[in-house]
Coordinates of C-alpha atoms and ligand atoms in Angstrom, one line a residue:
X415 CA -44.3 -20.2 -8.5
X416 CA -41.1 -22.0 -9.4
X417 CA -37.9 -20.5 -8.0
X418 CA -36.7 -19.9 -11.6
X419 CA -39.8 -17.9 -12.2
X420 CA -39.2 -16.0 -9.0
X421 CA -35.7 -15.2 -10.0
X422 CA -37.0 -13.9 -13.3
X423 CA -38.8 -11.2 -11.4
X424 CA -35.5 -9.5 -10.6
X425 CA -34.8 -6.6 -12.9
X426 CA -33.1 -7.7 -16.1
X427 CA -30.1 -5.5 -15.3
X428 CA -29.6 -7.6 -12.2
X429 CA -30.1 -10.9 -14.1
X430 CA -27.5 -9.8 -16.7
X431 CA -24.8 -9.4 -14.1
X432 CA -22.0 -12.0 -14.1
X433 CA -21.1 -12.5 -10.4
X434 CA -17.6 -11.5 -9.2
X435 CA -15.2 -14.4 -8.9
X436 CA -12.5 -13.9 -6.3
X437 CA -9.3 -15.7 -5.6
X438 CA -9.8 -19.3 -4.6
X439 CA -9.6 -19.6 -0.8
X440 CA -6.9 -21.8 0.7
X441 CA -9.5 -24.0 2.6
X442 CA -11.4 -24.7 -0.6
X443 CA -8.2 -25.8 -2.5
X444 CA -7.3 -28.0 0.5
X445 CA -10.7 -29.6 0.5
X446 CA -10.9 -30.2 -3.2
X447 CA -7.4 -31.4 -3.8
X448 CA -6.8 -33.1 -0.4
X449 CA -3.8 -30.9 0.3
X450 CA -2.7 -29.7 3.8
X451 CA -3.7 -26.0 4.1
X452 CA -0.3 -25.1 5.5
X453 CA 1.3 -26.4 2.3
X454 CA -0.8 -24.1 0.1
X455 CA 0.6 -20.8 -1.1
X456 CA -2.1 -18.2 -2.0
X457 CA -0.9 -15.5 -4.4
X458 CA -4.3 -14.8 -5.8
X459 CA -5.9 -11.8 -4.0
X460 CA -3.1 -9.1 -3.6
X461 CA -3.0 -9.6 0.1
X462 CA 0.1 -8.5 2.1
X463 CA 2.1 -11.7 2.6
X464 CA 3.4 -10.4 5.9
X465 CA -0.1 -10.1 7.3
X466 CA -1.1 -7.0 9.3
X467 CA 1.1 -4.9 11.7
X468 CA 1.4 -6.5 15.2
X469 CA 0.0 -3.2 16.5
X470 CA -3.2 -3.7 14.5
X471 CA -3.5 -7.3 15.8
X472 CA -3.2 -6.2 19.4
X473 CA -5.8 -3.4 18.8
X474 CA -8.2 -6.0 17.5
X475 CA -7.6 -8.1 20.6
X476 CA -8.4 -5.2 22.8
X477 CA -11.5 -4.2 20.8
X478 CA -12.7 -7.8 20.9
X479 CA -13.3 -7.3 24.7
X480 CA -16.5 -5.4 23.8
X481 CA -18.5 -7.0 21.0
X482 CA -21.8 -6.1 22.6
X483 CA -22.0 -2.5 21.6
X484 CA -22.6 -1.3 18.1
X485 CA -19.6 0.3 16.5
X486 CA -19.3 4.1 16.1
X487 CA -21.2 4.6 12.9
X488 CA -19.3 7.8 12.4
X489 CA -15.9 6.3 13.1
X490 CA -14.9 9.4 15.1
X491 CA -11.4 8.4 16.2
X492 CA -10.3 6.9 12.9
X493 CA -11.8 9.8 10.9
X494 CA -10.0 12.3 13.1
X495 CA -6.6 10.5 12.7
X496 CA -7.0 10.2 8.9
X497 CA -8.2 13.8 8.5
X498 CA -5.0 15.0 10.3
X499 CA -2.9 12.7 8.2
X500 CA -4.4 13.8 4.9
X501 CA -5.1 17.4 5.9
X502 CA -8.8 17.2 4.9
X503 CA -11.9 17.9 7.0
X504 CA -13.5 14.9 8.8
X505 CA -16.7 15.6 6.8
X506 CA -14.8 14.8 3.6
X507 CA -14.1 11.1 4.6
X508 CA -16.5 8.2 4.1
X509 CA -15.5 4.8 5.4
X510 CA -16.7 1.6 3.8
X511 CA -16.9 -2.1 4.4
X512 CA -13.8 -2.3 2.2
X513 CA -13.2 0.4 -0.4
X514 CA -15.4 -1.8 -2.5
X515 CA -18.3 -0.5 -0.4
X516 CA -17.3 3.1 -1.1
X517 CA -17.4 2.3 -4.9
X518 CA -20.9 0.9 -4.4
X519 CA -22.0 3.9 -2.4
X520 CA -20.9 6.2 -5.3
X521 CA -23.0 4.3 -7.8
X522 CA -25.9 4.0 -5.3
X523 CA -25.9 7.7 -4.7
X524 CA -25.2 9.0 -8.2
X525 CA -26.3 6.4 -10.9
X526 CA -29.8 5.5 -12.1
X527 CA -31.1 3.8 -15.2
X528 CA -30.0 5.6 -18.4
X529 CA -26.9 7.0 -16.8
X530 CA -23.5 6.0 -17.9
X531 CA -20.2 5.2 -16.1
X532 CA -16.9 5.2 -18.0
X533 CA -14.0 2.9 -17.2
X534 CA -11.1 1.2 -18.9
X535 CA -10.9 -2.2 -20.5
X536 CA -8.9 -4.5 -18.2
X537 CA -9.9 -2.2 -15.2
X538 CA -11.1 -3.5 -11.8
X539 CA -14.2 -5.8 -12.1
X540 CA -16.2 -4.0 -9.5
X541 CA -16.7 -0.9 -11.7
X542 CA -19.0 -2.7 -14.2
X543 CA -20.6 -4.7 -11.4
X544 CA -21.5 -1.6 -9.3
X545 CA -22.7 0.2 -12.4
X546 CA -24.9 -2.6 -13.6
X547 CA -26.4 -3.1 -10.1
X548 CA -28.0 0.4 -10.5
X549 CA -29.4 -0.3 -13.9
X550 CA -26.9 2.2 -15.4
X551 CA -24.8 1.5 -18.5
X552 CA -21.1 0.8 -18.3
X553 CA -18.9 2.1 -21.1
X554 CA -15.6 0.2 -21.3
X555 CA -12.9 2.2 -23.2
X556 CA -10.3 0.2 -25.1
X557 CA -7.0 0.0 -23.2
X558 CA -3.8 1.4 -24.5
X559 CA -0.7 -0.7 -23.8
X560 CA -2.8 -2.5 -21.2
X561 CA -3.4 0.8 -19.3
X562 CA -6.0 3.6 -19.2
X563 CA -6.3 5.5 -22.5
X564 CA -7.1 8.8 -20.8
X565 CA -7.8 10.9 -24.0
X566 CA -10.2 8.1 -25.2
X567 CA -11.9 8.0 -21.8
X568 CA -12.4 11.7 -22.0
X569 CA -13.9 11.3 -25.5
X570 CA -16.3 8.6 -24.2
X571 CA -17.9 11.1 -21.8
X572 CA -21.4 12.0 -22.9
X573 CA -24.2 14.1 -21.4
X574 CA -25.4 10.9 -19.8
X575 CA -22.0 10.2 -18.0
X576 CA -22.2 10.6 -14.3
X577 CA -19.1 8.8 -13.1
X578 CA -15.6 8.0 -14.5
X579 CA -13.6 5.3 -12.7
X580 CA -9.8 5.3 -12.9
X581 CA -7.6 2.8 -11.0
X582 CA -4.1 3.9 -10.3
X583 CA -2.2 1.6 -10.1
X584 CA -4.7 -0.5 -12.0
X585 CA -5.6 -4.1 -11.0
X586 CA -5.0 -6.5 -12.7
X587 CA -2.6 -4.9 -15.2
X588 CA -0.3 -3.1 -12.7
X589 CA -0.2 -0.1 -15.0
X590 CA 0.4 3.4 -13.5
X591 CA -0.4 6.9 -14.6
X592 CA 2.0 9.8 -13.6
X593 CA 0.4 12.4 -11.3
X594 CA 0.8 15.2 -13.9
X595 CA -1.2 13.3 -16.6
X596 CA -3.8 12.3 -14.1
X597 CA -4.3 15.8 -12.8
X598 CA -4.6 17.2 -16.4
X599 CA -7.2 14.5 -17.1
X600 CA -9.2 15.4 -14.0
X601 CA -9.1 19.1 -14.9
X602 CA -10.6 18.2 -18.4
X603 CA -13.5 16.1 -17.1
X604 CA -16.7 18.2 -17.0
X605 CA -17.4 19.5 -13.4
X606 CA -20.7 17.7 -13.2
X607 CA -19.1 14.3 -13.8
X608 CA -17.6 12.5 -10.8
X609 CA -14.1 11.1 -11.2
X610 CA -13.4 8.1 -8.8
X611 CA -9.7 7.7 -8.5
X612 CA -9.2 4.2 -7.0
X613 CA -5.8 4.2 -5.1
X614 CA -6.1 0.7 -3.5
X615 CA -2.4 0.1 -4.1
X616 CA -1.2 3.7 -3.3
X617 CA 0.9 2.6 -0.4
X618 CA 2.9 0.2 -2.6
X619 CA 4.1 3.1 -4.8
X620 CA 7.4 4.7 -4.0
X621 CA 6.8 7.9 -2.1
X622 CA 8.1 9.9 -5.1
X623 CA 5.4 8.3 -7.3
X624 CA 2.5 8.9 -4.9
X625 CA 0.2 11.6 -6.1
X626 CA -1.2 13.9 -3.5
X627 CA -4.6 13.4 -5.1
X628 CA -6.6 14.1 -1.9
X629 CA -5.2 17.7 -2.2
X630 CA -6.7 18.1 -5.6
X631 CA -10.2 17.9 -4.3
X632 CA -10.3 21.5 -3.2
X633 CA -9.8 22.5 -6.8
X634 CA -11.8 19.6 -8.3
X635 CA -14.9 19.0 -6.1
X636 CA -16.0 16.3 -8.5
X637 CA -13.0 14.1 -7.5
X638 CA -13.4 11.1 -5.1
X639 CA -10.2 9.3 -4.0
X640 CA -10.6 5.8 -2.6
X641 CA -8.1 3.8 -0.6
X642 CA -8.0 0.5 1.2
X643 CA -6.7 -1.2 4.3
X644 CA -6.9 -4.5 2.5
X645 CA -3.7 -4.4 0.5
X646 CA -0.5 -2.9 2.0
X647 CA -2.0 -2.7 5.5
X648 CA -2.8 -6.4 5.4
X649 CA -6.3 -6.2 6.8
X650 CA -8.4 -7.6 4.0
X651 CA -10.4 -9.9 6.3
X652 CA -11.7 -7.0 8.3
X653 CA -13.1 -5.1 5.4
X654 CA -12.3 -1.5 5.7
X655 CA -11.5 1.3 3.2
X656 CA -12.4 4.9 2.6
X657 CA -13.1 7.6 0.2
X658 CA -12.0 11.3 0.4
X659 CA -14.2 13.8 -1.4
X660 CA -15.9 17.1 -1.2
X661 CA -18.2 17.3 1.9
X662 CA -21.3 17.8 -0.2
X663 CA -20.5 14.6 -2.1
X664 CA -19.8 12.7 1.2
X665 CA -23.2 13.9 2.4
X666 CA -24.9 12.1 -0.5
X667 CA -22.9 8.9 0.1
X668 CA -23.7 9.0 3.8
X669 CA -27.4 9.0 3.0
X670 CA -27.3 5.7 1.3
X671 CA -24.6 4.2 3.6
X672 CA -25.6 1.5 6.2
X673 CA -25.3 3.3 9.6
X674 CA -22.9 0.7 10.9
X675 CA -21.1 -0.4 7.7
X676 CA -17.7 -0.6 9.3
X677 CA -17.3 -2.9 12.3
X678 CA -15.5 -2.0 15.6
X679 CA -12.6 -4.4 15.1
X680 CA -11.9 -3.0 11.7
X681 CA -12.0 0.6 13.0
X682 CA -9.6 -0.2 15.9
X683 CA -7.2 -2.2 13.6
X684 CA -7.1 0.6 10.9
X685 CA -6.4 3.2 13.5
X686 CA -3.4 1.2 14.8
X687 CA -2.2 0.3 11.3
X688 CA -2.3 3.9 10.2
X689 CA 0.2 4.7 12.9
X690 CA 2.6 2.0 12.1
X691 CA 4.3 3.8 9.2
X692 CA 7.5 1.6 9.4
X693 CA 5.4 -1.5 8.8
X694 CA 4.1 -0.2 5.6
X695 CA 7.5 1.0 4.5
X696 CA 9.0 -2.5 5.1
X697 CA 6.1 -4.1 3.2
X698 CA 6.8 -1.8 0.3
X699 CA 10.5 -2.7 0.4
X700 CA 9.7 -6.4 0.5
X701 CA 7.3 -6.0 -2.4
X702 CA 9.9 -4.2 -4.5
X703 CA 12.3 -7.1 -4.0
X704 CA 9.6 -9.7 -4.7
X705 CA 8.7 -7.9 -8.0
X706 CA 12.4 -8.1 -9.0
X707 CA 12.6 -11.8 -8.0
X708 CA 9.5 -12.6 -10.1
X709 CA 10.8 -10.5 -13.0
X710 CA 14.1 -12.4 -13.1
X711 CA 12.2 -15.7 -12.8
X712 CA 10.0 -14.8 -15.7
X713 CA 13.0 -13.7 -17.8
X714 CA 14.7 -17.0 -17.1
X715 CA 11.5 -18.9 -18.3
X716 CA 11.3 -16.5 -21.3
X717 CA 7.9 -15.3 -20.3
X718 CA 6.5 -11.9 -21.0
X719 CA 5.3 -10.0 -17.9
X720 CA 4.0 -6.4 -17.6
X721 CA 6.0 -3.9 -15.5
X722 CA 3.8 -3.5 -12.3
X723 CA 3.4 -0.7 -9.8
X724 CA 1.3 -2.8 -7.5
X725 CA 1.9 -5.9 -5.4
X726 CA 1.1 -8.3 -8.2
X727 CA 2.2 -8.9 -11.8
X728 CA 0.5 -10.1 -15.0
X729 CA 2.4 -12.9 -16.8
X730 CA 1.6 -14.3 -20.2
X731 CA 1.6 -18.1 -20.1
X732 CA -0.5 -19.1 -23.2
X733 CA -3.0 -21.7 -22.1
X734 CA -3.8 -20.0 -18.8
X735 CA -6.6 -22.4 -17.8
X736 CA -4.2 -25.3 -18.0
X737 CA -1.3 -23.6 -16.3
X738 CA -3.6 -22.3 -13.5
X739 CA -4.9 -25.9 -12.9
X740 CA -1.4 -27.4 -12.9
X741 CA -0.3 -24.7 -10.3
X742 CA -3.3 -25.5 -8.2
X743 CA -2.5 -29.2 -8.1
X744 CA 0.9 -28.1 -6.7
X745 CA -0.8 -26.1 -4.0
X746 CA -0.1 -22.7 -5.6
X747 CA -3.1 -20.5 -6.1
X748 CA -2.9 -17.6 -8.6
X749 CA -5.6 -15.7 -10.5
X750 CA -6.8 -16.4 -14.0
X751 CA -7.9 -13.1 -15.7
X752 CA -10.0 -14.3 -18.7
X753 CA -12.9 -12.3 -17.2
X754 CA -10.7 -9.2 -17.8
X755 CA -10.3 -10.1 -21.5
X756 CA -6.8 -11.4 -20.8
X757 CA -7.2 -15.2 -21.4
X758 CA -3.5 -15.8 -22.0
X759 CA -2.4 -14.3 -18.8
X760 CA -2.2 -15.0 -15.1
X761 CA -2.1 -12.5 -12.2
X762 CA 0.3 -13.4 -9.5
X763 CA 0.5 -11.6 -6.1
X764 CA 4.0 -10.9 -4.8
X765 CA 4.5 -13.2 -1.9
X766 CA 7.3 -13.8 0.6
X767 CA 10.6 -14.7 -1.1
X768 CA 10.1 -18.5 -0.4
X769 CA 6.5 -18.3 -1.7
X770 CA 7.7 -16.6 -4.9
X771 CA 10.3 -19.3 -5.3
X772 CA 7.8 -22.0 -4.9
X773 CA 5.5 -20.4 -7.4
X774 CA 8.4 -20.0 -10.0
X775 CA 9.4 -23.7 -9.6
X776 CA 5.8 -24.9 -9.9
X777 CA 5.4 -22.6 -12.9
X778 CA 8.5 -24.0 -14.6
X779 CA 7.1 -27.6 -14.2
X780 CA 3.6 -26.6 -15.4
X781 CA 5.0 -25.0 -18.5
X782 CA 7.2 -28.1 -19.2
X783 CA 4.3 -30.6 -18.8
Ligands
PLP1518 C1 -8.6 -4.8 -3.9 C2 -9.1 -3.6 -4.7 C3 -10.1 -2.8 -4.2 C4 -11.0 -3.2 -3.0 O1 -10.4 -3.5 -1.9 P1 -11.3 -3.6 -0.5 O2 -10.8 -4.8 0.1 O3 -12.7 -3.6 -0.8 O4 -10.9 -2.3 0.2 C5 -10.5 -1.7 -4.9 N1 -9.9 -1.4 -6.0 C6 -8.9 -2.1 -6.6 C7 -8.3 -1.7 -7.9 C8 -8.5 -3.3 -5.9 O5 -7.6 -4.1 -6.5

């Protein structure tokens, strides 16, 4: 049997998936363009340009002393710390190999062929992927002003809908929904439909903007709130995130979860990072300044950019493929978003001040060429 014929034996819903394309790694750009890695600026994956808290780094070093034992599959210490922080029971928390894993666990536990999942146009690419991987049907609802059209999403719910995904703030658009509107939406979703509220960028919001969504779960047991250690906490390489949900929903996710899905280094780092509140605050402050720096750069270049509540911004550059390529050749990696139905735009992660400056200067040259 030829390998093509072998691949054809995969279910057609798997063969129809277009694989996720991430930000281009620094090493790959260095290899392909013959540039020195240390000269390359990566503003493509919404990572924290400051890196992780030094406390997280030293926790990793200590944990690295024992790589022989399996990690705690129940993440006891981290779960206890987080449950205190969020005032939820430990049984309500499910850790994942990145919050991406938690999104997968939701679809694994709750979707089968014929079911539907609702999400917004321009919303995070993992929602359609995780839905399709279960043979379920994704229903993308047309965006409104680049953000979630909540009334239209509500109207898209049918008796077949099992899950609704909402990203707040949304990636890649940076749009944000006020807590009051979000809560009213959740209250309107039928009780038998799960709402996954993806708060991967929650820590970048000003404290006054942060919804206390995990507290809504008591009243809305169909709500799952997911968060990540990859973005503001700067631990993307370790892969750790979590979901907070009703204990009965967590029980279902745990049945399909790999017993050791979160490694020991990630657990140790996350525990230390959680404690370093000042580090996150400083990251938020630096991000706010970086957003302002980029906004004034775009204004100077007469480019339209969307107001962003995350650590990234969408900017309209016209021929995005060409501009992306020109930036790459200067050693600046950003993210094309044609796969999000935004072919004229690029997504740029907020970097350190000098990285933002390098990007803006390269962008100016790219647009003039
Ligand atoms: C980055 C991101 C995630 C996933 O992050 P993990 O690294 O898997 O924790 C989830 N949702 C959104 C909207 C993101 O941008």
